[in-house]
Short mmCIF file of C-alpha atoms in Angstrom, two decimals:
data_model
loop_
_atom_site.label_atom_id
_atom_site.label_comp_id
_atom_site.label_asym_id
_atom_site.label_seq_id
_atom_site.Cartn_x
_atom_site.Cartn_y
_atom_site.Cartn_z
CA MET R 1470 136.00 92.18 99.75
CA ALA R 1471 134.67 90.74 103.00
CA LEU R 1472 136.83 90.91 106.11
CA ILE R 1473 138.22 87.38 106.46
CA LYS R 1474 140.42 87.03 109.51
CA SER R 1475 142.43 84.19 111.01
CA VAL R 1476 142.48 83.79 114.79
CA ARG R 1477 144.06 81.16 117.07
CA GLY R 1478 145.46 79.39 114.00
CA PHE R 1479 142.06 78.99 112.32
CA THR R 1480 141.29 80.53 108.92
CA PRO R 1481 137.76 80.53 107.45
CA SER R 1482 137.19 78.26 104.44
CA PHE R 1483 134.59 78.53 101.70
CA GLY R 1484 133.05 76.15 99.18
CA GLU R 1485 132.36 76.94 95.56
CA ASN R 1486 130.04 79.63 94.21
CA CYS R 1487 129.74 81.67 97.42
CA PHE R 1488 128.88 85.35 97.66
CA LEU R 1489 130.43 87.35 100.49
CA ALA R 1490 129.24 90.95 100.85
CA GLU R 1491 131.99 93.55 101.03
CA ASN R 1492 131.37 94.33 104.69
CA ALA R 1493 130.62 90.82 105.96
CA THR R 1494 133.03 89.67 108.67
CA ILE R 1495 134.11 86.02 108.84
CA ILE R 1496 136.58 85.15 111.58
CA GLY R 1497 138.40 82.02 112.72
CA ASP R 1498 137.08 78.46 112.75
CA VAL R 1499 134.35 78.91 110.14
CA THR R 1500 133.58 76.50 107.30
CA VAL R 1501 131.06 77.60 104.66
CA GLY R 1502 129.68 75.12 102.08
CA ASN R 1503 128.83 75.57 98.39
CA ASP R 1504 126.30 78.04 96.94
CA CYS R 1505 126.11 80.14 100.11
CA SER R 1506 125.63 83.87 100.54
CA ILE R 1507 126.81 85.92 103.49
CA TRP R 1508 125.18 89.34 103.30
CA PHE R 1509 125.94 92.90 104.35
CA ASN R 1510 127.02 93.54 107.96
CA THR R 1511 126.81 89.85 108.81
CA VAL R 1512 129.30 88.49 111.36
CA LEU R 1513 130.37 84.85 111.55
CA ARG R 1514 132.63 84.85 114.59
CA GLY R 1515 134.43 81.53 114.96
CA ASP R 1516 136.97 82.87 117.41
CA VAL R 1517 136.01 80.81 120.46
CA ASN R 1518 134.58 77.68 118.82
CA THR R 1519 133.54 76.12 115.51
CA ILE R 1520 130.92 77.40 113.07
CA THR R 1521 129.96 74.99 110.27
CA ILE R 1522 127.59 76.06 107.49
CA GLY R 1523 126.20 73.62 104.91
CA ASP R 1524 125.33 74.14 101.24
CA LYS R 1525 122.81 76.62 99.82
CA VAL R 1526 122.64 78.68 103.00
CA ASN R 1527 121.93 82.40 103.08
CA ILE R 1528 122.78 84.44 106.13
CA GLN R 1529 121.10 87.77 105.63
CA ASP R 1530 122.05 91.34 106.48
CA GLY R 1531 123.08 92.05 110.05
CA ALA R 1532 122.87 88.46 111.29
CA VAL R 1533 125.40 87.21 113.85
CA VAL R 1534 126.60 83.64 114.36
CA HIS R 1535 128.78 82.97 117.42
CA THR R 1536 129.39 80.29 120.08
CA LEU R 1537 130.44 79.73 123.68
CA TYR R 1538 134.07 78.91 124.44
CA ARG R 1539 134.37 75.10 124.82
CA ARG R 1540 130.62 74.74 125.50
CA SER R 1541 128.79 75.13 122.20
CA VAL R 1542 129.33 75.08 118.45
CA ALA R 1543 127.16 76.54 115.74
CA LYS R 1544 126.09 74.16 113.01
CA ILE R 1545 123.81 75.24 110.19
CA GLY R 1546 122.62 72.53 107.79
CA ASN R 1547 121.82 72.68 104.08
CA ASN R 1548 119.19 74.89 102.44
CA VAL R 1549 118.79 77.20 105.43
CA SER R 1550 117.82 80.88 105.44
CA VAL R 1551 118.85 83.02 108.40
CA GLY R 1552 116.86 86.26 108.31
CA HIS R 1553 118.02 89.85 108.71
CA ASN R 1554 119.41 90.66 112.18
CA ALA R 1555 118.92 87.13 113.49
CA VAL R 1556 121.33 85.72 116.07
CA ILE R 1557 122.44 82.09 116.13
CA HIS R 1558 124.52 81.52 119.25
CA GLY R 1559 126.00 78.05 119.56
CA ALA R 1560 122.91 76.28 118.19
CA VAL R 1561 122.25 73.54 115.65
CA ILE R 1562 119.98 74.41 112.74
CA GLU R 1563 119.11 71.28 110.77
CA ASP R 1564 118.44 71.17 107.00
CA ASN R 1565 115.64 73.08 105.25
CA CYS R 1566 114.89 75.62 107.97
CA LEU R 1567 114.01 79.29 108.04
CA ILE R 1568 115.12 81.46 110.94
CA GLY R 1569 113.01 84.62 110.80
CA MET R 1570 114.17 88.22 110.93
CA GLY R 1571 115.35 89.28 114.37
CA ALA R 1572 114.99 85.78 115.84
CA VAL R 1573 117.47 84.65 118.49
CA VAL R 1574 118.46 81.00 118.84
CA LEU R 1575 120.58 80.38 121.93
CA ASP R 1576 123.27 77.86 122.87
CA ASN R 1577 122.67 74.14 122.50
CA ALA R 1578 119.21 74.63 121.01
CA VAL R 1579 118.39 72.31 118.11
CA ILE R 1580 116.07 73.46 115.35
CA GLY R 1581 114.61 70.32 113.73
CA ARG R 1582 114.65 69.73 110.00
CA GLY R 1583 112.07 71.68 107.99
CA SER R 1584 111.14 74.06 110.80
CA ILE R 1585 110.38 77.76 110.79
CA ILE R 1586 111.34 80.09 113.63
CA ALA R 1587 109.15 83.18 113.38
CA ALA R 1588 110.46 86.73 113.25
CA ASN R 1589 111.59 88.04 116.65
CA ALA R 1590 111.16 84.66 118.35
CA LEU R 1591 113.50 83.73 121.21
CA VAL R 1592 114.55 80.07 121.26
CA LEU R 1593 115.98 79.48 124.73
CA THR R 1594 119.17 77.59 125.57
CA GLY R 1595 118.77 73.83 125.16
CA THR R 1596 115.37 73.97 123.45
CA VAL R 1597 114.69 71.18 120.96
CA VAL R 1598 112.34 72.33 118.19
CA GLU R 1599 110.38 69.48 116.67
CA PRO R 1600 111.09 68.82 112.97
CA GLY R 1601 108.61 70.43 110.58
CA CYS R 1602 107.11 72.88 113.07
CA ILE R 1603 106.62 76.62 113.38
CA TYR R 1604 107.78 78.17 116.65
CA ALA R 1605 107.05 81.79 117.62
CA GLY R 1606 107.06 84.06 120.64
CA VAL R 1607 109.22 84.94 123.63
CA PRO R 1608 110.09 82.35 124.67
CA ALA R 1609 109.38 80.46 121.45
CA ARG R 1610 106.64 77.84 121.57
CA LYS R 1611 105.18 75.49 118.98
CA ILE R 1612 102.42 77.21 117.02
CA LYS R 1613 101.66 74.57 114.40
CA GLU R 1614 103.22 72.19 111.91
CA VAL R 1615 104.71 73.33 108.60
CA ASN R 1616 102.52 72.08 105.77
CA PRO R 1617 104.01 71.00 102.40
CA GLN R 1618 102.81 74.23 100.73
CA GLN R 1619 104.57 76.39 103.37
CA ASN R 1620 107.71 74.31 102.95
CA LYS R 1621 107.71 74.89 99.20
CA GLU R 1622 106.47 78.50 99.16
CA ILE R 1623 108.53 79.77 102.09
CA ILE R 1624 111.58 77.66 102.95
CA GLU R 1625 112.51 76.45 99.46
CA ARG R 1626 111.61 79.70 97.70
CA ILE R 1627 113.67 81.92 99.97
CA ALA R 1628 116.75 79.69 99.69
CA HIS R 1629 116.35 79.65 95.88
CA ASP R 1630 115.76 83.40 95.68
CA TYR R 1631 118.93 84.16 97.63
CA LEU R 1632 120.98 82.16 95.12
CA MET R 1633 119.50 84.41 92.44
CA TYR R 1634 120.17 87.61 94.43
CA ALA R 1635 123.78 86.58 95.00
CA SER R 1636 124.21 86.02 91.26
CA TRP R 1637 123.25 89.66 90.61
CA TYR R 1638 126.12 90.87 92.78
CA LYS R 1639 128.58 88.42 91.25
CA GLU R 1640 127.62 89.64 87.76
CA GLU R 1641 128.16 93.27 88.79
CA GLY R 1642 131.63 92.41 90.04
CA LYS R 1643 132.80 91.01 86.69
#
């Protein structure tokens, strides 16, 4: 069972049909929507401010979501994939996005709907990523727009696949 811990009077809450890996850590003011998966060694640390996660979100192994005390919140929309070892720190990730493996998205950045942040990219504090674009690099810059095929084959497929992967673990636990 995942480590679920209350702090400062806040207890994490979860929607229906969620998978929480045994060693995921979810602390404090965290709200997770329906059909989400929080994978191995992931930390959602809502101790200093609010973390809100929409529906059909997967936060993959080793990722960390945190905030700044009284200065930023983390909000992740629907149908979002956060890759292995990514860090979301007090940023807004709009619907239908992919945050690549090892990417870092810093405080008060906004990742526009339908965007892809490439693996190992660094999105600096306060950056506004245009909807439907691919950003890469250190610091992250716009590379090109996401085409409909990339949206379907990358963003939608990964979110769908993680629902399937989570179901395997839920079946094993029965």
